[in-house]
Tab-separated table of C-alpha atoms in Angstrom:
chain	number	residue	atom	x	y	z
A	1	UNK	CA	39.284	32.938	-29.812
A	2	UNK	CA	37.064	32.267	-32.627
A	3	UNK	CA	36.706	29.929	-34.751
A	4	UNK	CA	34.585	29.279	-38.180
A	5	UNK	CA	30.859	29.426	-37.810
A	6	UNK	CA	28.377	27.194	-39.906
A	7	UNK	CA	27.184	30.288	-41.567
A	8	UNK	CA	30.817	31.336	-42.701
A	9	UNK	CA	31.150	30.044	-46.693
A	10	UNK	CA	34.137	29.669	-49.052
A	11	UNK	CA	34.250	32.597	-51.327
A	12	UNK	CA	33.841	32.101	-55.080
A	13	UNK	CA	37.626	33.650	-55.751
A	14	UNK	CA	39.180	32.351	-52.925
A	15	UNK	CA	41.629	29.403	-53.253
A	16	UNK	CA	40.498	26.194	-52.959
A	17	UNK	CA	40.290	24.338	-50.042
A	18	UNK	CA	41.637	21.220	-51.447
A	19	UNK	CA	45.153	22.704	-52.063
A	20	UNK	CA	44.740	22.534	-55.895
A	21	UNK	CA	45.720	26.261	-56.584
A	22	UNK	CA	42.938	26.981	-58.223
A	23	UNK	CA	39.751	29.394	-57.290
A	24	UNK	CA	36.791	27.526	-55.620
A	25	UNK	CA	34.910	28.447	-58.216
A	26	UNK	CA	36.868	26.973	-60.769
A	27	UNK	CA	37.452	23.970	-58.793
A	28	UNK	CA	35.114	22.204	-56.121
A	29	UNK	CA	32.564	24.708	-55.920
A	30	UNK	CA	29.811	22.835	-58.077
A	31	UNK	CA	30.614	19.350	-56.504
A	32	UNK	CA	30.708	20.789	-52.838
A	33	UNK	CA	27.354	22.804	-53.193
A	34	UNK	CA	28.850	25.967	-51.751
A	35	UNK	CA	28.917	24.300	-48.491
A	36	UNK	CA	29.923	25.841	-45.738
A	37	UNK	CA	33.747	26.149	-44.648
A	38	UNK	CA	33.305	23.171	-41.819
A	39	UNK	CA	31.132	20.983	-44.149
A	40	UNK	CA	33.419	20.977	-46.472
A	41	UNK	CA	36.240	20.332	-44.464
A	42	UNK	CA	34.202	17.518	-43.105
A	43	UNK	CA	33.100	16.385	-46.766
A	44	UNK	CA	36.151	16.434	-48.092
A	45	UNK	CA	38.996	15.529	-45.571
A	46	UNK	CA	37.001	14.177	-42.688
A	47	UNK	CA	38.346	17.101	-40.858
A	48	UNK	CA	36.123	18.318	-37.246
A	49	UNK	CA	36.960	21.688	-37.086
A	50	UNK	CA	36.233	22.181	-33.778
A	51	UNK	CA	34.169	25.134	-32.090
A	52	UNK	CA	35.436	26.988	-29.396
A	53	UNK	CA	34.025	25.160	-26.242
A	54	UNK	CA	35.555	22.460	-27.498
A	55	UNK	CA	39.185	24.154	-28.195
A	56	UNK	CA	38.617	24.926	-24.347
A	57	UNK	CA	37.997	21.409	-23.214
A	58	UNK	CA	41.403	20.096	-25.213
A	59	UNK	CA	42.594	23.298	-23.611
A	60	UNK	CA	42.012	22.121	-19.891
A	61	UNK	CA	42.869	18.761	-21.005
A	62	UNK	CA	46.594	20.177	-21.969
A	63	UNK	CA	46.979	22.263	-18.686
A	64	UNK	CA	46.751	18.163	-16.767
A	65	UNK	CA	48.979	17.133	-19.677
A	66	UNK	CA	51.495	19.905	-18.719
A	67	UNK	CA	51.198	19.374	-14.857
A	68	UNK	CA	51.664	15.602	-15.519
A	69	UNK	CA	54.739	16.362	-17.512
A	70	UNK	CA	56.533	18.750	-14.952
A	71	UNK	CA	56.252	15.929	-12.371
A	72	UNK	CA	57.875	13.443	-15.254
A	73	UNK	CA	60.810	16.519	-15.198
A	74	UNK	CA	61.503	16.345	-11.989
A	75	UNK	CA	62.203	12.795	-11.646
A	76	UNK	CA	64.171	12.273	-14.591
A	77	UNK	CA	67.611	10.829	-13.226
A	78	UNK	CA	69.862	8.181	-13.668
A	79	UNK	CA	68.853	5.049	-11.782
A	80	UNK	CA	65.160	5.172	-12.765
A	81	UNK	CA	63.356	2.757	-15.073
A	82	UNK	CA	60.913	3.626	-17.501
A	83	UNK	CA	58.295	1.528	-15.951
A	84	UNK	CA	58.443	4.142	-13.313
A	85	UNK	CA	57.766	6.863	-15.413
A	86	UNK	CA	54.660	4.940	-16.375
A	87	UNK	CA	53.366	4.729	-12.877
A	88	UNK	CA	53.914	8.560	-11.808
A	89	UNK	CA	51.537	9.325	-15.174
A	90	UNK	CA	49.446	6.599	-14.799
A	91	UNK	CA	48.456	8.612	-11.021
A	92	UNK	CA	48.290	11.828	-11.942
A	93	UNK	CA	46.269	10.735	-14.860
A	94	UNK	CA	43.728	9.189	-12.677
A	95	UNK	CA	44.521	12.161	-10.418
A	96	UNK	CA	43.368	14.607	-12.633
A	97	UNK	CA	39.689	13.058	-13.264
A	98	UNK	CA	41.466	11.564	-16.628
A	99	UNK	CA	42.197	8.314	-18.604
A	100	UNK	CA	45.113	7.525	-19.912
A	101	UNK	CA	44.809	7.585	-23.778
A	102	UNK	CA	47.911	5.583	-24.649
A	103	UNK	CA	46.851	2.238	-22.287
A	104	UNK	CA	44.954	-0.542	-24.055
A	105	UNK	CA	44.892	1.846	-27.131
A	106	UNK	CA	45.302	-1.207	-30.164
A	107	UNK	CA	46.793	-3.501	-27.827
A	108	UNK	CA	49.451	-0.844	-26.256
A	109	UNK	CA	49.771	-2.233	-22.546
A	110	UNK	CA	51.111	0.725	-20.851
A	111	UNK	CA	49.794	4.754	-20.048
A	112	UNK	CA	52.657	6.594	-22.035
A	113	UNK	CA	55.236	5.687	-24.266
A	114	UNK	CA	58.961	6.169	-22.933
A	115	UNK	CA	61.814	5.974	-26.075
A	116	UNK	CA	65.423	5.908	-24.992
A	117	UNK	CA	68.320	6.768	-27.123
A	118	UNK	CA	67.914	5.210	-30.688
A	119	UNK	CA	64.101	4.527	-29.478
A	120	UNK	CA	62.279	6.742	-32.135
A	121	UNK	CA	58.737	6.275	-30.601
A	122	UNK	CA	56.413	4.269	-28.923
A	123	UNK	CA	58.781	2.900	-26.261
A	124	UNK	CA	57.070	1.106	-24.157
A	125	UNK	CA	57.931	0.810	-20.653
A	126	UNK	CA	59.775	-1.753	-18.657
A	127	UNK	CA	62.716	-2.791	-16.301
A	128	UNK	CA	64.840	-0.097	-18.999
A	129	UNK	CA	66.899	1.144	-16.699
A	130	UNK	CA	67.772	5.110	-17.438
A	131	UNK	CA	71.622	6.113	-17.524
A	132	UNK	CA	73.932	9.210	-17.333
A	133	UNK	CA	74.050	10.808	-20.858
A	134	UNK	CA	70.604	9.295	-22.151
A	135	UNK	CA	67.499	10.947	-23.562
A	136	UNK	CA	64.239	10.083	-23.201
A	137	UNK	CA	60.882	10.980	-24.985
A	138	UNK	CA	57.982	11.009	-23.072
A	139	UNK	CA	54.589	11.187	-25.033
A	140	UNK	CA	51.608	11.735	-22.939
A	141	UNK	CA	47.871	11.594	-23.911
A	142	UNK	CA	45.479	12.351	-21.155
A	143	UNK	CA	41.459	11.954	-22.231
A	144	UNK	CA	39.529	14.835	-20.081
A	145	UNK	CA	36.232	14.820	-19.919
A	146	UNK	CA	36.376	13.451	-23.288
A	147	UNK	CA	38.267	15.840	-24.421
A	148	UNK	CA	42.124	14.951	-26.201
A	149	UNK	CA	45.513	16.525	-25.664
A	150	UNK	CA	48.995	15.380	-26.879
A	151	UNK	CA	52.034	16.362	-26.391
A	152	UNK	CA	55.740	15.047	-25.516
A	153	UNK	CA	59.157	16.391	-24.738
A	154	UNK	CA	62.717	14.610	-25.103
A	155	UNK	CA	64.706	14.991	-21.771
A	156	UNK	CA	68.379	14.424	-20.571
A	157	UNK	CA	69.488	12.235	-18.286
A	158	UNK	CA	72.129	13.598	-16.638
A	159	UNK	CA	74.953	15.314	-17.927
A	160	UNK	CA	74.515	15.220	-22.132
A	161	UNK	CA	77.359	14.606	-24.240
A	162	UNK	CA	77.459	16.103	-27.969
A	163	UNK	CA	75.261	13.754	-29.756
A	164	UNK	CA	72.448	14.224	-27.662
A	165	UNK	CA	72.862	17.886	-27.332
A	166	UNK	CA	73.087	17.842	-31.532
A	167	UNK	CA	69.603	16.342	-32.093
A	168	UNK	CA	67.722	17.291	-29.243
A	169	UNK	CA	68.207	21.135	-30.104
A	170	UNK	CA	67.751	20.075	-33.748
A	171	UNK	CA	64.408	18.628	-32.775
A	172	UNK	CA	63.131	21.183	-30.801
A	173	UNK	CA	64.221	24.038	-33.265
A	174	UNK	CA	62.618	22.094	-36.245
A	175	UNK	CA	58.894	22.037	-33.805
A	176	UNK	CA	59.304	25.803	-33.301
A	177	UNK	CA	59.976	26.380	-36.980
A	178	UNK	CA	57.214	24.532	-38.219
A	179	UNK	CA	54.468	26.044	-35.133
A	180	UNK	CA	56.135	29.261	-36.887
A	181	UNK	CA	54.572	28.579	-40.425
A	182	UNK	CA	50.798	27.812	-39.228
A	183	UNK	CA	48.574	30.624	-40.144
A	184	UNK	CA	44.839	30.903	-41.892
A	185	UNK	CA	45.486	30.502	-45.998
A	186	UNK	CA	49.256	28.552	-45.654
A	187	UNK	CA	49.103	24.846	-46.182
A	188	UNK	CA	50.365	21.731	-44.287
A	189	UNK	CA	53.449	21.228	-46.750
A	190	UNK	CA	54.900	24.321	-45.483
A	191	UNK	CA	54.936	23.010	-41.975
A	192	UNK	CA	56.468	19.496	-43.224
A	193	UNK	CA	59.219	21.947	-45.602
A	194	UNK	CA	60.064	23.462	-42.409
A	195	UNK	CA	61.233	20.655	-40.324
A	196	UNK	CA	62.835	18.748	-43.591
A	197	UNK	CA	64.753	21.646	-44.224
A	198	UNK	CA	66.525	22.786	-40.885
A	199	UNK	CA	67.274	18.893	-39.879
A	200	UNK	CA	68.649	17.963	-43.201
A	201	UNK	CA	70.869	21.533	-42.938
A	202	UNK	CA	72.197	20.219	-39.730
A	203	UNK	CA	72.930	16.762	-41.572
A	204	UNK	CA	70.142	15.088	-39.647
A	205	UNK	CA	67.268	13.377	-40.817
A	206	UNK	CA	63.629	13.087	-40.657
A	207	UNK	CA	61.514	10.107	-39.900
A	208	UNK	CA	58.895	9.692	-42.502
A	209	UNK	CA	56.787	6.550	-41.473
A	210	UNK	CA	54.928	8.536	-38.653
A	211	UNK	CA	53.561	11.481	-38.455
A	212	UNK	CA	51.716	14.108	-36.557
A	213	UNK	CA	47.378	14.249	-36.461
A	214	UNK	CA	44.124	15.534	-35.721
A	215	UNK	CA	43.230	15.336	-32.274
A	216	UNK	CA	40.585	16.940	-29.978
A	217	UNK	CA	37.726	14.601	-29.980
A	218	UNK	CA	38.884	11.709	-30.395
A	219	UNK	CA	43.552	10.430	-30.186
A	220	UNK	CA	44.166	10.198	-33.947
A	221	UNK	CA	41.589	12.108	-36.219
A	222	UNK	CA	42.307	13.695	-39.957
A	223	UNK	CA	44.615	14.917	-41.238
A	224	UNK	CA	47.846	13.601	-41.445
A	225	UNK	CA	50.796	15.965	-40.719
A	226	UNK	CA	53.778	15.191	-42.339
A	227	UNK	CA	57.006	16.259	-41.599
A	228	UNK	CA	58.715	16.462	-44.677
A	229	UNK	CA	57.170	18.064	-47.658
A	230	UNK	CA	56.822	21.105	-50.243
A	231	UNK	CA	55.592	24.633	-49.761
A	232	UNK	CA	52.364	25.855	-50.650
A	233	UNK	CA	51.342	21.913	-50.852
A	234	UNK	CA	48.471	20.173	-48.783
A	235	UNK	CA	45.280	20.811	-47.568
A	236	UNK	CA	45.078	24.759	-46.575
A	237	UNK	CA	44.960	25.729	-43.077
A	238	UNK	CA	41.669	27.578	-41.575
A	239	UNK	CA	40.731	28.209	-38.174
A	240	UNK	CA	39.235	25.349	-36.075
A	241	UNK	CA	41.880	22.921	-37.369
A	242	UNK	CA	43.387	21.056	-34.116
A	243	UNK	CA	46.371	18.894	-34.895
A	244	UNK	CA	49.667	17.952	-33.862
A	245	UNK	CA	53.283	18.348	-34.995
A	246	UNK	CA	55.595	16.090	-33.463
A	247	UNK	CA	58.495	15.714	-35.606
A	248	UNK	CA	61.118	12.911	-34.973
A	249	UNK	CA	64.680	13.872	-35.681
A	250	UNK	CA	67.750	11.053	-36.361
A	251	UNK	CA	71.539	11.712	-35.725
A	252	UNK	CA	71.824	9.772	-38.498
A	253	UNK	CA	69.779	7.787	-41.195
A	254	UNK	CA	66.406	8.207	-41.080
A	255	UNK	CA	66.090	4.078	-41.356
A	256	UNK	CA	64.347	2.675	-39.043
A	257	UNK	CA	62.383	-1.106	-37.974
A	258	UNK	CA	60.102	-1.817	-35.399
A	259	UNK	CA	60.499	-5.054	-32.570
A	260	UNK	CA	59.001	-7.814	-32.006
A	261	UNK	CA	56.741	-6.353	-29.347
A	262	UNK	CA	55.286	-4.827	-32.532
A	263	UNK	CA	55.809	-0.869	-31.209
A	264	UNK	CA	58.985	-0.259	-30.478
A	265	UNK	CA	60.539	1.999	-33.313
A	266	UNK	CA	64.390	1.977	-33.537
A	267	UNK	CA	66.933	3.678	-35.924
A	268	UNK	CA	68.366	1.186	-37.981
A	269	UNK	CA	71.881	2.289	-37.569
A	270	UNK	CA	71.670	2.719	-33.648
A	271	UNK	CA	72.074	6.500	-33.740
A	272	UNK	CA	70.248	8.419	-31.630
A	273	UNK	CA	66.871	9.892	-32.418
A	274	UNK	CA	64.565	12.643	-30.364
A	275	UNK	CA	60.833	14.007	-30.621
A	276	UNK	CA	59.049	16.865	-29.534
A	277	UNK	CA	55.125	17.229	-29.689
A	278	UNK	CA	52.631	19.745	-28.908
A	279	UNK	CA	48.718	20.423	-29.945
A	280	UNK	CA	48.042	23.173	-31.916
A	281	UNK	CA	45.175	25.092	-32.689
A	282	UNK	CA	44.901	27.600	-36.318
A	283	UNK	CA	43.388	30.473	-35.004
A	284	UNK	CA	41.875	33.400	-37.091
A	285	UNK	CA	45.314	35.125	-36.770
A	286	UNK	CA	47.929	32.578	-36.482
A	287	UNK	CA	48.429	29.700	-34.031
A	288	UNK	CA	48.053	28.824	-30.426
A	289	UNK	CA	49.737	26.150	-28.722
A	290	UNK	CA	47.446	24.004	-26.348
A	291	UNK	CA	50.041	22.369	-24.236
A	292	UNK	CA	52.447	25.068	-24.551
A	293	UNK	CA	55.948	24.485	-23.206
């Protein structure tokens, strides 16, 4: 893989890097100097676009995340609590030469955040005890020698009734839609459009107060990916970019508050809500998933 070298520079008649529509040289040529294609990035959206020995080290960081999150699959059962999920990543964390990213991270107190049912995110775990016909999102965030990867899955518990079928397919069908639009030259709106468009065709709906990142170097890093949006809007993809899309998908409203523990996300209306997450890297052809599942 390759990605953009300092000596690469934004053509005078090719689009604009800030997503304007307009040539570079009728745009921010003069005020950016003709800097080069990661300066300006930099400059402009305090994007890192990152070179490839670093892609590798968020690479090797997602093959622990992976191996971490196999072990979370195979326990997943009635009769466990989410606390225990904590401990089995919280040791193969440490396991795997890492740190946990998620514990002490603004106060969080635990190593991965487990949401049940109408839990959209940040769940953090406790004496929750898991059921027949739940699901549960587990976000993991190991830091390998220094290097970031991120990436959860919503599981069942059990035997799944209707609902949870519904939006966990609708969730994972809106992540492999949107991986689907990330190329060199299209734009994050078209990866937001994508998700917005197949939940709201399936009459769910799409959580708009978080959103995916930039991650590599350090857990949350420019820019923001939003899932909801407009084609051909938004910054314009190039190679180097490493950033996450983790849509969350409600059964019903998109409404949501967060509790008193000041984390916990929950639909407002109770219904249930499910997440998938993985890092991905724009390549010079198209995409590659770094904790591909």
């Amino acid at each position: 893989m390759k990605t953009q070298g300092k000596s690469r520079r934004i053509g005078r008649n090719a689009p604009c890097p800030c997503g304007s529509g307009k040539k570079y040289k009728n745009c921010c040529m003069d005020k950016d100097q003709v800097l080069t294609l990661k300066e300006s990035y930099k400059r402009r959206y305090g994007i890192i676009l990152k070179e490839p020995n670093q892609i590798e080290g968020i690479r090797k960081s997602g093959v622990l995340l992976l191996s971490i999150m196999d072990k979370v699959a195979a326990m997943i059962a009635p009769g466990i609590t989410t606390d225990e999920i904590n401990t089995l990543v919280e040791d193969e964390t440490r396991k795997g030469g890492a740190i946990a990213a998620p514990l002490n991270y603004r106060g969080f107190p635990k190593s991965v955040c487990v949401s049940v049912n109408e839990v959209i995110c940040h769940g953090i775990p406790g004496d929750r005890v898991l059921r027949d016909g739940d699901i549960v999102n587990v976000d993991i965030t190991p830091i390998l020698d220094g290097y970031y990867a991120d990436a959860n899955k919503t599981f069942f518990v059990g035997t799944p009734g209707p609902d949870a079928k519904k939006v966990v397919s609708v969730a994972l069908e809106c992540l492999r839609r949107s991986i689907d639009t990330v190329r060199p030259g299209s734009h994050l709106g078209d990866i937001g459009y994508a998700i917005q468009t197949h939940a709201e065709s399936q009459g769910c709906s799409v959580v708009r107060e978080f959103v995916g990142h930039g991650v590599g170097l350090d857990f949350h890093e420019h820019p923001q990916v939003l899932h909801f949006g407009r084609k051909n809007q938004g910054i314009e993809l190039v190679p180097g970019m490493v950033f996450t899309i983790e849509p969350m998908i409600n059964l019903g409203a998109r409404d949501l508050h967060i509790l008193d523990d000041n984390w916990t996300a929950v639909t407002n209306d109770g219904s249930l809500s499910a997440q998938f997450e993985q890092t991905i890297v724009v390549t010079e052809t198209g995409w590659e998933s770094l904790t591909p599942y």
